[in-house]
Amino acid sequence: MAISIIFLPLLSFIFCFLIGNKFTYRVYQILTTAILILCAIFSWIIFVQFLGTKDTEIIFILNWITSGNFIVDWSIRLDTLTAIMFIVVTTVSACVHLYSIGYMSEDPSKVRFMGYLSLFTFFMLALVSSNNLLQMFFGWEGVGLASYLLIGFWHHKDSANKAAIKAFVVNRVGDFGYAIGIAGIFFIFGTISFDNIFEQVDLFKDHQIQFLSLSFPTLDLLCFLLFIGAMGKSAQLGLHTWLPDAMEGPTPVSALIHAATMVTAGVFLVARMSPLYEYATFTNLFITFVGAATAIFAASIALTQNDIKRVIAYSTCSQLGYMFFAAGVGAYNASIFHLTTHAFFKALLFLSAGSVIHAMHHEQDMRKMGALFKKIPFTATMMWIGSLAIIGFPYLSGYYSKESILENAYYNSNSIAYFAYVVGILTALLTAFYSWRLLFLTFHGDSRSEIKIYEHAHESPYVMTIPLLILAIGSIFSGVFFADYFIGYYKKEFWDGAIILSKGSHKYLPLTQSLISKSAVAIGILVCVLIYANNLNRAKNLSYNLDPLYSLSKNKWYVDELYHKVFVLTFFRLANFFWKKGDEKTIDGFGPNGISWLVAKSSNYISMFQSGYLFHYAFAMLGGLVIILTWFLYY
Amino acid sequence: MVDWPLLSVIIFLPLIGGLIILFIKEDEISSNNIKWSALLTSVGTFILSLILWLQFDYLNPSYQYIEKFRWFNDFNFYYHIGVDGISLFMILLSTFLTPICILASWNNVKKRVKEYMLAFLFLETVMIGMFASIDILLFYIFFEAVLIPMYLIIGIWGGSRRIYASFKFFLYTLLGSVLMLIAIIVMYRNTSSMSIEFLQGNYFAFNTQIFLWLAFFASFAVKIPMWPFHTWLPDAHVQAPTAGSVILAGVLLKMGGYGFIRFSVGMLPEATELFIPLIMTLSIIAVIYTSLVALAQTDIKKLIAYSSVAHMGIVTIGIFLVNQQGLEGAMMQMISHGLVSAALFLCVGVIYDRMHTREIEFYGGLVQRMPLYATVFMIFMLGSVGLPGTSGFVGEFLVIVGAFKFSSYVVVGAAFGIILSAVYMLYLYKRIIFGTITNDKLADILDINFREKIILIPLAISVIILGIFPNIFLDPMRLSLEVVISNYEVANAK
């Protein structure tokens, strides 16, 4: 069953790819969607088995690379963590497949789109089910490829192509760390399959390693290198710039890849390697810090964006920050829990946003929306549910997972964890603000769109609303249903050693702290209501009065501009310098061209001896005679 | 095993085919016969070489299919050929690419078709002969003979600046050739043997080794090419006809890598150990420097040529790590590069045949008119970038794994190449393929035709097969490489 979950999407991709023009596009749409729904059903069956007492299972498929003692297999590791990722990936993917039938109905290349979605799903499943780091890397780069293809899906748009390259290259920067990390792990442990690594962790607790002439604690260094990969894929501070630009892709892609699944691969990696991370003290502090910083940084940008998808994109970035600092403080289960609930409500938000965009004829600017609740009440309701879930409204899914993350940060003793806790609460405030701002601007107030577009706004067809409904159910109930298993009473039996669980028992926040965190959310909502509820002039004035801060947030803290100046321009300058000055001037100048110049020049001089004048020759002979005679006289 | 001289047949079949072609009269009608005879000859050779692979004994580390005849009575010079795990895939690469080259030249070579085909078939003979030689003088003869058809291909059927390109090529190789011949003579005078097999177990005095090593280095470093001896390559590629570039990138560059494994590492272990830091430094510079230079190119072929230098940098790193992962990685990288860069040059050839320019700026938006072309180009681009699941990844990654034992600087340098290769290839792809068609001349460009499909699709499939089942290539070469490594370690342990 596990094998069919992974390979069925690949088969449907191959089917679309090789014989994509034999039948009408409906055949492909229905087939790929049906296959994904089947996969989702299988995944849930497996997941339910793991809710019971199923043991970890490793399915060997084929030997991949054997080189000396470097042995890598294609195989499937089926444990609780994989089962969770399976349901997340296949459920969201099935919804997105179904949704795309409606969303892409006017696009000329529907088959290609469905094929790419299935390809992505295959790579993502290969990633989460891997039993070693290299197969994971295969999935890891594979999802990067699928993401590249789908961001640049509308390849006639220059901005889409640029965003696609940016995504791939920034991810490659992360992969640079990941690849070195794998090589390092092989060097230290002599293996890259998970169980064999974890068995030996104890031996290397106090081990030191030389890297670039510096000495590091081995586990810290290895975890750090892997984490660079995770930062790239999960768009953490510094390597986050590609994620907002990735919104150039069609909206279902944003929902599937850039919200629910691919971007969480970094979190998954850290959780998967948790037995290693457990001992990486310094790296954990770093992860906590980066996570917390990303959470608040991205939230601060989301406050002022006007593109509906960009707001949600930055919100994704910020929520990923939450997951990372949870992992950093050792609460891997809370982190994965948030990953799961987030997948549902963020996919819901994106698909609802897509439904809005669909209704508004591809308008994404919230300044040109407003009052859409009356026109598309179902979509608006869905968006409300998603937003309430993300801000942690009690008893919706986000409430449980976010609360659990804050609890873990609070009860951790180090100061960076405390910093993360404070930042987490502040971010919750900002989250509440920008989520409500989005709702107000889009669905309430007065309509600011052209009358014609507004009049034409219509609710989406069933193929698009049914996925919303499914995801909404997930957003509401996944928290209350899973909490006991992921973080609560049954957690030990449920996880069954798939990740490291924090030692202490589950504690709730003290009442004061709990009140603070809830009131932070309330304040966020309140401020938002005050500013945006009935007219927008207040917001305009405020942005004018707080100009430096506002511009900073609006322009994404100028990170893109900085990177462009520091990296892009430097590299191109260096490239031209090496080419013109290095290759052409220096190497060729002194090499072949220099030698030929020298030969030509000296033959010119030598040929002057052959002047044809007799007295020249006579003089030369005389000179020669003098030299020879002198020679003989001396020796 | 086979009881007839299979290897000799494989070596000389192309030449015999070429000689038969010589007797076909060349005019409008019969020029097709010339092409077909050349194609059939090379396909036949390829099929025979597959037998070589199928019958190959994986468990035998030394030479197989050995044929040995004394050539000169006065000294120990033999016609001595055989195949081991190292040369097997080099031979297969040559026999696989030659028919592809002939097909690729089907319509775009108009003048002197007979001589052109003869040049390619002769080239095939000497390439295979070189990889199969066990006698070093025989090796030398073939090694130098490769240059003759290559000069002619660039010089006669090349672009407008072909004379400059071949002159540059000549200057670079001249010095190496002379020194290599001297080195071979010195080796013979020391041991009175010319057998590669014998010399690999027989060590020279340390000082002699240093001289010999430098002499071979001069020859192979130019061939492969290493920085700073690489500047002939971009010019040669740009001026060569498509098929010439394919053979140049696909096989000729591998002569350098093959030589390094056989001669430098295999016969001169102590000198190799001494010079490893030099090689590593030059290789890391090659990876980073040429990747950056590739980024700035405006000519598609030049860009791919520079990327070749960067990929060969990974190969030299792998070879001189002298451990299992490094050497196997280097071999995989060579095979993969042989397929991928050959395919990329063929892709350039496809649009060059249609538009007669290789300027990147001229193109853009080709996907709108040529979706199939865009797809195969994408596969090769990914292979070049080293995406897991394509052939490019296995070699690169094995080298990185092997390098960790040696030095973290080398690891970081090689891995940095991962980022840069993505940058220049994706940037190239975007400029040529994506976007909308803005150039009116491209408005009617046609997608790849049946002949081009036959050329490109097998290559695309092999790139993926190599990435997913690399073991079918790694298994046969394993034991032969182990012998090289253990020889090296024994010599340096003394």
Coordinates of N, CA and C in Angstrom, one line a residue, chain B residues 136-137 179-196 198-200 202-204 208-209 211-213 215-216 220 262-264 266-269:
Chain B
I136 N 52.1 1.2 -23.8 CA 52.1 2.6 -23.8 C 52.4 3.3 -25.1
L137 N 53.3 2.6 -25.9 CA 53.6 3.3 -27.2 C 52.4 3.2 -28.1
L179 N 56.6 16.1 -24.3 CA 57.0 15.7 -23.0 C 56.5 14.3 -22.7
M180 N 55.3 14.0 -23.2 CA 54.8 12.6 -23.0 C 55.6 11.6 -23.7
L181 N 56.0 11.9 -24.9 CA 56.9 10.9 -25.6 C 58.2 10.7 -24.9
I182 N 58.8 11.8 -24.4 CA 60.0 11.6 -23.7 C 59.8 10.8 -22.4
A183 N 58.7 11.1 -21.8 CA 58.4 10.3 -20.5 C 58.3 8.8 -20.9
I184 N 57.6 8.5 -22.0 CA 57.5 7.1 -22.3 C 58.8 6.4 -22.6
I185 N 59.7 7.2 -23.3 CA 61.0 6.6 -23.5 C 61.8 6.4 -22.2
V186 N 61.7 7.4 -21.3 CA 62.3 7.2 -20.0 C 61.8 6.0 -19.3
M187 N 60.5 5.8 -19.4 CA 59.9 4.6 -18.7 C 60.5 3.3 -19.3
Y188 N 60.5 3.3 -20.6 CA 61.0 2.1 -21.3 C 62.5 1.8 -20.9
R189 N 63.3 2.9 -20.9 CA 64.7 2.7 -20.6 C 64.9 2.2 -19.1
N190 N 64.0 2.6 -18.3 CA 64.1 2.2 -16.9 C 63.7 0.7 -16.7
T191 N 62.7 0.3 -17.4 CA 62.1 -1.0 -17.1 C 62.1 -2.0 -18.3
S192 N 62.5 -1.5 -19.4 CA 62.4 -2.2 -20.7 C 61.1 -3.0 -20.8
S193 N 60.0 -2.3 -20.4 CA 58.7 -2.8 -20.7 C 57.8 -1.7 -21.1
M194 N 56.8 -2.0 -21.9 CA 55.8 -0.9 -22.3 C 54.4 -1.3 -21.9
S195 N 54.3 -2.3 -21.0 CA 53.0 -2.8 -20.7 C 52.4 -1.9 -19.5
I196 N 51.3 -1.4 -19.7 CA 50.6 -0.6 -18.7 C 50.4 -1.4 -17.4
F198 N 52.1 -4.0 -16.4 CA 53.4 -4.3 -15.7 C 53.9 -3.0 -15.0
L199 N 53.8 -1.9 -15.7 CA 54.3 -0.6 -15.1 C 53.5 -0.2 -13.9
Q200 N 52.3 -0.7 -13.8 CA 51.5 -0.3 -12.6 C 51.9 -0.9 -11.3
N202 N 55.2 -1.6 -10.9 CA 56.6 -1.4 -10.9 C 56.9 0.1 -10.7
Y203 N 57.5 0.4 -9.5 CA 57.7 1.8 -9.2 C 59.0 2.4 -9.6
F204 N 59.0 3.6 -10.0 CA 60.2 4.3 -10.4 C 60.8 5.0 -9.2
T208 N 62.7 10.3 -10.6 CA 62.1 10.0 -11.9 C 60.6 10.2 -11.9
Q209 N 60.0 9.7 -10.9 CA 58.5 9.8 -10.8 C 58.1 11.3 -11.0
F211 N 59.6 13.7 -12.4 CA 59.8 14.2 -13.8 C 58.7 13.6 -14.7
L212 N 58.5 12.3 -14.6 CA 57.5 11.6 -15.4 C 56.1 12.2 -15.1
W213 N 55.8 12.5 -13.8 CA 54.5 13.0 -13.5 C 54.2 14.3 -14.1
A215 N 55.6 15.5 -16.8 CA 55.5 15.3 -18.2 C 54.1 14.9 -18.6
F216 N 53.6 13.9 -17.9 CA 52.2 13.4 -18.2 C 51.2 14.5 -17.9
F220 N 48.0 15.7 -20.0 CA 46.6 15.4 -19.6 C 45.9 16.7 -19.1
R262 N 45.2 6.2 -15.3 CA 46.1 5.1 -15.7 C 47.6 5.4 -15.3
F263 N 48.0 6.6 -15.7 CA 49.4 6.9 -15.7 C 49.8 7.6 -14.3
S264 N 49.2 8.8 -14.1 CA 49.6 9.5 -12.9 C 49.4 8.7 -11.6
G266 N 48.1 5.6 -11.3 CA 48.4 4.2 -11.5 C 49.9 3.9 -11.4
M267 N 50.7 4.7 -12.1 CA 52.1 4.3 -12.2 C 53.1 5.2 -11.3
L268 N 52.6 6.4 -11.0 CA 53.5 7.3 -10.3 C 52.9 7.7 -8.9
P269 N 52.6 6.7 -8.1 CA 51.9 7.0 -6.8 C 52.5 8.0 -5.9

